[in-house]
CSV table of C-alpha atoms and ligand atoms in Angstrom, one decimal:
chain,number,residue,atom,x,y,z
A,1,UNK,CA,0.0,0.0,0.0
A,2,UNK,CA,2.5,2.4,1.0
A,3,UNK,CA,4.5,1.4,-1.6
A,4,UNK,CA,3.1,4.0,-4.5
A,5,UNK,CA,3.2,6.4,-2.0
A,6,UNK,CA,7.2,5.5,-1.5
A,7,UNK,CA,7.9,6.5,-5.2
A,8,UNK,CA,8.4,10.0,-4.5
A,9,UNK,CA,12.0,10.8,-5.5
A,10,UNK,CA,13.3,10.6,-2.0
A,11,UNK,CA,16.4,8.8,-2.7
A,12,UNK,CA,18.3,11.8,-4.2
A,13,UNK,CA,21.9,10.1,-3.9
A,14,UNK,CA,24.8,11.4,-6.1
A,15,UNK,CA,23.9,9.5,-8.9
A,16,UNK,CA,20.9,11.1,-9.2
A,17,UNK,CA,22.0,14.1,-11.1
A,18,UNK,CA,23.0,11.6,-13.9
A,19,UNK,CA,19.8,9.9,-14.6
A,20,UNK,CA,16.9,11.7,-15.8
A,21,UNK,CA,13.7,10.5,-14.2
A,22,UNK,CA,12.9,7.6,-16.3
A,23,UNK,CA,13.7,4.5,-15.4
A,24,UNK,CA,14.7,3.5,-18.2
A,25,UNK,CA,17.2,6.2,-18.5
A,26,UNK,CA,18.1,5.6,-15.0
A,27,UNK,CA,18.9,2.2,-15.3
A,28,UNK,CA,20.9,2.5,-18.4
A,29,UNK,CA,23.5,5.0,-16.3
A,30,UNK,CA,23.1,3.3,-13.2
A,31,UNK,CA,24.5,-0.4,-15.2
A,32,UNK,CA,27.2,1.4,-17.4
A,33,UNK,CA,28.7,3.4,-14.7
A,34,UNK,CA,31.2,1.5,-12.0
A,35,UNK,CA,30.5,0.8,-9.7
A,36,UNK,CA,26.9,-0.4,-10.9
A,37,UNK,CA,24.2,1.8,-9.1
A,38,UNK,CA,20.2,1.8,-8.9
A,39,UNK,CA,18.1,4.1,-6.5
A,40,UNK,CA,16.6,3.1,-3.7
A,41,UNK,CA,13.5,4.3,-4.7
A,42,UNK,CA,12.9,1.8,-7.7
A,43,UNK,CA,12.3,-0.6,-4.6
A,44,UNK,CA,8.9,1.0,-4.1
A,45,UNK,CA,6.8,-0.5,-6.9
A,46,UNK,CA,3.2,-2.8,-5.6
A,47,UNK,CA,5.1,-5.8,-4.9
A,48,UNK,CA,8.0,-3.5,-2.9
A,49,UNK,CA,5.7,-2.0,-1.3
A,50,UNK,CA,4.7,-5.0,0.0
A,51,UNK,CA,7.8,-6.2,1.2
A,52,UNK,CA,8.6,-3.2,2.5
A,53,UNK,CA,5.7,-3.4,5.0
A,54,UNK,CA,6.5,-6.9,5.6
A,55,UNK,CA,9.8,-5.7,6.4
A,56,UNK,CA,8.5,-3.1,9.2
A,57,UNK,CA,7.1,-6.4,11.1
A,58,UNK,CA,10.7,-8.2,11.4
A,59,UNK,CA,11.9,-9.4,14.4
A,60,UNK,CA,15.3,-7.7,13.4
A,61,UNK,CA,14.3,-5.0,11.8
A,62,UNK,CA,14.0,-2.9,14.8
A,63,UNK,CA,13.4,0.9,13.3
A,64,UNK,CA,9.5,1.1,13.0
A,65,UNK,CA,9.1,-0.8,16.2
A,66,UNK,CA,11.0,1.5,18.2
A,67,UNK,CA,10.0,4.6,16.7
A,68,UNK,CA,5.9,3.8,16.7
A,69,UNK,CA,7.3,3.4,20.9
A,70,UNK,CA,9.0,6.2,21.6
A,71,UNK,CA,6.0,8.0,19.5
A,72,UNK,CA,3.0,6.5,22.0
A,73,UNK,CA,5.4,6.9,25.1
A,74,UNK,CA,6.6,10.1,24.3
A,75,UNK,CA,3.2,11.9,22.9
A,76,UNK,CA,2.3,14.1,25.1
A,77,UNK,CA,5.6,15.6,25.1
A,78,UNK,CA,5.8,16.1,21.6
A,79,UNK,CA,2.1,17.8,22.0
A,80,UNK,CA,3.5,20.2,23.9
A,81,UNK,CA,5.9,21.3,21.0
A,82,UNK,CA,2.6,21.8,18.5
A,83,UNK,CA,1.5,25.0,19.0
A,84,UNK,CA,-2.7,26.1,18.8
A,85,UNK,CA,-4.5,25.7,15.7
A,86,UNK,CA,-1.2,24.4,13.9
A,87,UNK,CA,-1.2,22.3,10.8
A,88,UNK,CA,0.9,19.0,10.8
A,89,UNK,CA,2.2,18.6,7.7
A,90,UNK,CA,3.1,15.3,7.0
A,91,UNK,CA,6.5,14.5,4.2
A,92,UNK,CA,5.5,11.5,2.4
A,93,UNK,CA,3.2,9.9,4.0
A,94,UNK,CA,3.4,5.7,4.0
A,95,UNK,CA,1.0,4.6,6.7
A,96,UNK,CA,-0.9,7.7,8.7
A,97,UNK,CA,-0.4,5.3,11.8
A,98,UNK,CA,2.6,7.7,13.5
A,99,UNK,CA,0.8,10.6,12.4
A,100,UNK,CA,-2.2,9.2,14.4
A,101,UNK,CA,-0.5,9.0,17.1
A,102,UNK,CA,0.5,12.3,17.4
A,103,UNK,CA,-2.5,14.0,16.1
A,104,UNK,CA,-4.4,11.7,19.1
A,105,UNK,CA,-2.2,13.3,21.5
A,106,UNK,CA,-2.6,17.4,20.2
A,107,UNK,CA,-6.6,17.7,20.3
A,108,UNK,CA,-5.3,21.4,19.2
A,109,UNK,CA,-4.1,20.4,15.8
A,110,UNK,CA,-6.7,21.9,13.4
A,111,UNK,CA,-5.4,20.6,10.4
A,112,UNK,CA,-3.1,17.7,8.9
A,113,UNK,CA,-1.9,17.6,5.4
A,114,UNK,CA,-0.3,14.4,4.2
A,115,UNK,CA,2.0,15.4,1.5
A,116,UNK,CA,2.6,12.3,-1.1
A,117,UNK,CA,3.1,12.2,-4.9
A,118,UNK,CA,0.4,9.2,-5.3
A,119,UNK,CA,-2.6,10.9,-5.3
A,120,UNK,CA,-5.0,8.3,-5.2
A,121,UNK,CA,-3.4,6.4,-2.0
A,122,UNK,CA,-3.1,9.8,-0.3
A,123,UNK,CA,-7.1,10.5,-1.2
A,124,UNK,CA,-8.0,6.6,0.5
A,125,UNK,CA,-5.6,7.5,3.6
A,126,UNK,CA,-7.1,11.0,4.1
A,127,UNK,CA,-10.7,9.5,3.6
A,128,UNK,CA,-9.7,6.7,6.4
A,129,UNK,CA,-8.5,10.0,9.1
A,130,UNK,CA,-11.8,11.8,8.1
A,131,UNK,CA,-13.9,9.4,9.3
A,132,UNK,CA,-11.6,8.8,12.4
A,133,UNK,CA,-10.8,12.2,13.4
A,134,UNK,CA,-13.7,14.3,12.1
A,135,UNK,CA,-12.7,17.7,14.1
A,136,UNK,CA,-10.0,18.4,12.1
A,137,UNK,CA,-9.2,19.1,8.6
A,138,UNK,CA,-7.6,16.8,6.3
A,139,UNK,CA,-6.1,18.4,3.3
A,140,UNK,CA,-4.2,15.7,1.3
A,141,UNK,CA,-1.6,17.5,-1.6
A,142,UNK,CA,-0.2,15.5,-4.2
A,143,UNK,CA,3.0,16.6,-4.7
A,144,UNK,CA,6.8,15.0,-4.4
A,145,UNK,CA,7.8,16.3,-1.1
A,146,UNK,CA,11.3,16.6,-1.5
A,147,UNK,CA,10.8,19.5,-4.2
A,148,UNK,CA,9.0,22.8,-3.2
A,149,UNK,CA,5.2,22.3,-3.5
A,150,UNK,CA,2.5,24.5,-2.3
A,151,UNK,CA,0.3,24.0,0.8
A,152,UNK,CA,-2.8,24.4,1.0
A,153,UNK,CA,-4.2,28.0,1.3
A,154,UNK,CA,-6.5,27.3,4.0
A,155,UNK,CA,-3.9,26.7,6.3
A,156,UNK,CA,-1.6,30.0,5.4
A,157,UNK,CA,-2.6,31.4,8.5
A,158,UNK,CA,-1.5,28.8,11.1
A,159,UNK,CA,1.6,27.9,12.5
A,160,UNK,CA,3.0,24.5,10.7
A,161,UNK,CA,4.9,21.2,12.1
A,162,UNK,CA,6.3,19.2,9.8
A,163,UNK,CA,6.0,15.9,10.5
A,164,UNK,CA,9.0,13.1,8.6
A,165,UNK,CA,9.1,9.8,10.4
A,166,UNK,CA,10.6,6.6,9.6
A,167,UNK,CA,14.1,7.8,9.1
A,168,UNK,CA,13.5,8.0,5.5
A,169,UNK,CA,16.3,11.2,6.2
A,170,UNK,CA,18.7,7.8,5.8
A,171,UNK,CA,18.1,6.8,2.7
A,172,UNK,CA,19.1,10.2,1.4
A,173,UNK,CA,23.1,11.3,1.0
A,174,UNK,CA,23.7,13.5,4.8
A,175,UNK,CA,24.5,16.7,1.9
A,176,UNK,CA,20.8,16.1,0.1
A,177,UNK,CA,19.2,15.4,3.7
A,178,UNK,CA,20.8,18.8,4.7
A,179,UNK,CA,19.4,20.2,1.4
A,180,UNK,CA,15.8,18.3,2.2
A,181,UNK,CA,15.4,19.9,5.7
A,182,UNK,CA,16.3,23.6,4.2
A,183,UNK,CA,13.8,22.8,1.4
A,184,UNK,CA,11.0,21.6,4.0
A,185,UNK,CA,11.7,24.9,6.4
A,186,UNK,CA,10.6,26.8,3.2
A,187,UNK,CA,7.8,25.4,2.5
A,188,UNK,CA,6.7,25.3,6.3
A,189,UNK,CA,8.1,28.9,6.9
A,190,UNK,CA,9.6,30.9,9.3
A,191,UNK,CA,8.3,30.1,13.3
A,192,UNK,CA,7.8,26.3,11.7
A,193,UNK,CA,8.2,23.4,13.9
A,194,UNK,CA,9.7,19.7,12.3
A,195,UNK,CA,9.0,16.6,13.8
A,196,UNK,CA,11.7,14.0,12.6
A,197,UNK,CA,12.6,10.2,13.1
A,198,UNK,CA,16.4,9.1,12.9
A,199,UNK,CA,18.0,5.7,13.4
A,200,UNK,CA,20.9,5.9,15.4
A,201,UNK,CA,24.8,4.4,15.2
A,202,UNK,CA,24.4,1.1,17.1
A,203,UNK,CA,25.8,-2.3,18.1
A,204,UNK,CA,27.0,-3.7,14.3
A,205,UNK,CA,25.5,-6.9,14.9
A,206,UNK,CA,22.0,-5.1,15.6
A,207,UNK,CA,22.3,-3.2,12.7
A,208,UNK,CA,23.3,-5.7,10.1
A,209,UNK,CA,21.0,-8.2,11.2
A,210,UNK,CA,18.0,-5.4,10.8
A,211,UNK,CA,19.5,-5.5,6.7
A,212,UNK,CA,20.3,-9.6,6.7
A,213,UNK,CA,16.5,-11.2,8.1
A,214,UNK,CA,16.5,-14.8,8.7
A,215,UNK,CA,13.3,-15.3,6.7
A,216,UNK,CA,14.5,-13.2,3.9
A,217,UNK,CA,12.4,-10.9,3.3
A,218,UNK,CA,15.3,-8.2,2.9
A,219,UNK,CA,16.4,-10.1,0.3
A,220,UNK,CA,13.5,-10.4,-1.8
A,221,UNK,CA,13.1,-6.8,-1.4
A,222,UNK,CA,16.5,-5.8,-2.7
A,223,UNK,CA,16.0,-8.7,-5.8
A,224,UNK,CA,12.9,-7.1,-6.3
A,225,UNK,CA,14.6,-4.6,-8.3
A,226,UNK,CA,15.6,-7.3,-10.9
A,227,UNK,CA,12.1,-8.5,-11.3
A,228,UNK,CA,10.9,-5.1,-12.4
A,229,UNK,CA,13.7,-4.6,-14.7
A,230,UNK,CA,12.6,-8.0,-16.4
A,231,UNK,CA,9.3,-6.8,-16.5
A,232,UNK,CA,9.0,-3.1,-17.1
A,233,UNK,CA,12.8,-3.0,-19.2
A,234,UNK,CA,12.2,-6.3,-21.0
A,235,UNK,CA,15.1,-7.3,-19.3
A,236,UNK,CA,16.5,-10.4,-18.9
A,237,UNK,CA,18.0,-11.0,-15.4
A,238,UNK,CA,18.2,-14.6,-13.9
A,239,UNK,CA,17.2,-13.6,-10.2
A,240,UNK,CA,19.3,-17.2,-9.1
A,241,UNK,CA,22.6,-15.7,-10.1
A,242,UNK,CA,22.1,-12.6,-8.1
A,243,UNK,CA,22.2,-12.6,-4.0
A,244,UNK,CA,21.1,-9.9,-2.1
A,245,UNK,CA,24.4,-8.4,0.2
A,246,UNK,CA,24.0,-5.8,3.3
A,247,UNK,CA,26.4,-4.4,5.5
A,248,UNK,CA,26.9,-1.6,7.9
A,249,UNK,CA,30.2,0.7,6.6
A,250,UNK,CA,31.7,1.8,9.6
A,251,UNK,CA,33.8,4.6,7.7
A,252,UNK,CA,30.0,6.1,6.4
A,253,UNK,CA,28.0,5.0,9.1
A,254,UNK,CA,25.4,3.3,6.4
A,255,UNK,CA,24.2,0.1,5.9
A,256,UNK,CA,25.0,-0.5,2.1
A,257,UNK,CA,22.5,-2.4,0.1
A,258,UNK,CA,24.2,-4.5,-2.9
A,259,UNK,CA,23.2,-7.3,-5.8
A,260,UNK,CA,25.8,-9.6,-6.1
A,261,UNK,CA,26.4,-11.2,-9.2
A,262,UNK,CA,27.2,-14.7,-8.6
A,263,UNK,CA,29.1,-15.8,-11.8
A,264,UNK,CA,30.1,-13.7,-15.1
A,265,UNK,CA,27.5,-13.2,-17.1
A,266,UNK,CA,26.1,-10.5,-19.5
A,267,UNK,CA,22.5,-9.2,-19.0
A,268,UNK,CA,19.9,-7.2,-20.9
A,269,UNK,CA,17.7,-4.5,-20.2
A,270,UNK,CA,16.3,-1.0,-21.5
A,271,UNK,CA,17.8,-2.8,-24.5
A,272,UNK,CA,21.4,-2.3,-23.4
A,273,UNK,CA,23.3,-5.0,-22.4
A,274,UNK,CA,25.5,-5.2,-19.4
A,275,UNK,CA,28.2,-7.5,-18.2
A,276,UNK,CA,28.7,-8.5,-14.9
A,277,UNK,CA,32.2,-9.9,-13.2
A,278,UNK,CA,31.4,-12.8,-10.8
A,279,UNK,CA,31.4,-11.3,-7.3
A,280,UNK,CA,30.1,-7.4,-8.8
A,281,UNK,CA,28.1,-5.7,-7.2
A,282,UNK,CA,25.0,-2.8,-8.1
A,283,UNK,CA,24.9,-1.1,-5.4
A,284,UNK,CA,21.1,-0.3,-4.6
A,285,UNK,CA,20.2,1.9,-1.3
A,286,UNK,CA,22.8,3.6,1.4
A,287,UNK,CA,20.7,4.1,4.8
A,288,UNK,CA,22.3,5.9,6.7
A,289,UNK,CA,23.0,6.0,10.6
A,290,UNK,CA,23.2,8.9,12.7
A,291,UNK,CA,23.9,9.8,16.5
A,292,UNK,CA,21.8,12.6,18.4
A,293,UNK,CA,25.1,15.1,17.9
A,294,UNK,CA,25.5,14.6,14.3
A,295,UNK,CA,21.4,14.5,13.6
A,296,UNK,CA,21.5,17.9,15.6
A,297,UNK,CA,24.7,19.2,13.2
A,298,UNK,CA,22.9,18.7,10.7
A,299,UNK,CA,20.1,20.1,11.5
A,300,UNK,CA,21.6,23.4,12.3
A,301,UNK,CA,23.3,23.4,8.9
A,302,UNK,CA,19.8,23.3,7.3
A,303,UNK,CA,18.9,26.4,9.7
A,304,UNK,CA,16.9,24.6,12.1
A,305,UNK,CA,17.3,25.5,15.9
A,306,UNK,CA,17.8,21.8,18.2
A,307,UNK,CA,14.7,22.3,20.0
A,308,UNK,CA,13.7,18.1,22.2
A,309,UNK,CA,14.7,14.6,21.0
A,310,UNK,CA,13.4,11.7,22.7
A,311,UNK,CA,15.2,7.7,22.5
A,312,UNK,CA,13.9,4.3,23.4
A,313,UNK,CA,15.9,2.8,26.6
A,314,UNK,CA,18.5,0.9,24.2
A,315,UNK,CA,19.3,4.3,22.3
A,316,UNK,CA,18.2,2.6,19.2
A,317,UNK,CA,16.1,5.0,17.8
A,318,UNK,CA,15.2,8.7,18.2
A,319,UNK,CA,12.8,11.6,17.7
A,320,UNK,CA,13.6,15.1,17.3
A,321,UNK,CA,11.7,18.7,17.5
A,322,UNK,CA,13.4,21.5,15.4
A,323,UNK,CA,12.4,24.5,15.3
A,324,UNK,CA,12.9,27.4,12.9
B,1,LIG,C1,12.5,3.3,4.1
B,1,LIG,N1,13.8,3.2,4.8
B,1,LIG,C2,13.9,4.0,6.0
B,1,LIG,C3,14.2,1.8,5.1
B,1,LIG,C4,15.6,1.8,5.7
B,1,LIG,O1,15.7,1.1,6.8
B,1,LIG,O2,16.5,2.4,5.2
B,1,LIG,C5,14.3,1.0,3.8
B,1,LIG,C6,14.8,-0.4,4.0
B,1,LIG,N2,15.7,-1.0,3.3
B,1,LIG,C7,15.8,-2.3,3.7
B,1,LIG,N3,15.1,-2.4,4.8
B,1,LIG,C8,14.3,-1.3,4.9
């Protein structure tokens, strides 16, 4: 479900500025340039999406666990950051379900705007709040949230808290999550408050076991890729000679996402062909790690002010309130 809602371009690594939006396009750099690249956010078709929520239910995977915690234990806290009347505008929003929880928690919210480029997702999850939370108003705007988009004129006059959960911040490069957080404080404006979740530098083990599931799910995400190359590029990839590799890089504090190509071979696709040396890689999503200092660095260098963050008891996970 969340899945067309995850194909907004939120994935702006450094090899973005070489591919064009297609995918085709994108694909043809991605597999002629070395090392072999394709974004993260190719991962987000119907069946991705899929995995993807089956992935948030892990045993390992820890991050949606913790942060849906710290969310319901934290709440009222985090209320008290909203100010009257305000807006919460949401970046890109998956599942309303953390939104929920702080909206249950701020009874003076008047308004919440999920942000999302697929419109008719956002149109079913904003009918679902309706019904829910009928005193306030929900004013969906299909738009990709990581460019400048317009919000809605009804709420021009009230103070605005943006609201990014999920550590999605990690899957961009720290320099575009920098850029992302300056592009959000325009669009919220000045006095705005931002509400955002960040996975933190932890035990290795933890970490890549979150990427590495027993029952593999990770891995059928990542190959996932391949299958809709096959089918949307006419491509020809033999998913057995691939294997999904993750690992945390201590130097860039990311776990690194890779296909391994398990013999030589020579594949087609976007009617290129592409040859692979046995153990080569394409290296498909970075997600990045951060600790409460560096998250806060980073937010001042996008011009927020550190304003509250709140952890879980291991320190796996945190929440932060910025303010502008
Ligand atoms: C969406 N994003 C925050 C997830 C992450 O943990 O970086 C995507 C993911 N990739 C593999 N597992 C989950």
């Amino acid at each position: 479900m969340a899945a067309l809602a995850r194909s907004a371009l939120r994935y702006s690594a450094r090899h973005e500025a070489a591919a064009s939006d297609s995918f085709s396009d994108h694909v043809i750099a991605g597999l002629s340039d070395t090392p072999k690249w394709v974004s993260a956010k190719y991962f987000y078709d119907a069946a991705g999406s899929g995995l993807f929520e089956e992935i948030t239910e892990l045993p390992e995977y820890y991050p949606t666990r913790t942060e849906l915690s710290i969310l319901q234990r934290s709440a009222r806290d985090i209320a008290g950051y909203i100010p009257l009347s305000a807006a919460l505008v949401e970046f890109g929003t998956g599942s309303t379900k953390k939104a929920r929880i702080v909206i249950d928690a701020a009874p003076q919210l008047a308004a919440y705007v999920p942000v999302d480029i697929s419109a008719s997702f956002l149109a079913q999850e904003a009918a679902a709040v309706r019904r829910d939370v009928p005193w306030i108003a929900v004013l969906p705007v299909a738009a990709d949230f990581t460019r400048d988009f317009e919000l809605p004129p009804q709420i021009r006059s009230r103070p605005r808290v943006g609201f990014f959960p999920g550590s999605t911040i990690g899957n961009f490069e720290p320099s575009d999550a920098t850029e992302f957080l300056r592009q959000a404080g325009r669009v919220l404006g000045q006095g705005a408050t931002m509400i955002v979740g960040v996975d933190l530098i932890k035990d290795i083990a933890v970490l890549n076991a979150a990427y590495n599931d027993a029952a593999g799910v990770t891995a059928e995400f990542n190959l996932n890729i391949l299958t809709r190359m096959n089918r949307e590029l006419c491509g020809n990839f033999d998913l057995s000679s691939f294997r999904h590799r993750a690992f945390y890089n201590t130097e860039h504090h990311r776990i690194e996402m890779h296909l391994e190509s398990l013999k030589s071979q020579t594949v087609t696709a976007a009617g290129r062909t592409f040859s692979f040396a046995k153990g080569e890689t394409i290296h498909t999503e970075n997600s990045y790690k951060y600790t409460v200092d560096s998250f806060r660095t980073l937010a001042r260098d996008a011009g927020w002010r550190w304003a509250a963050t709140w952890t879980d008891e291991k320190k796996h996970f945190s929440v932060h309130a910025l303010k502008l």
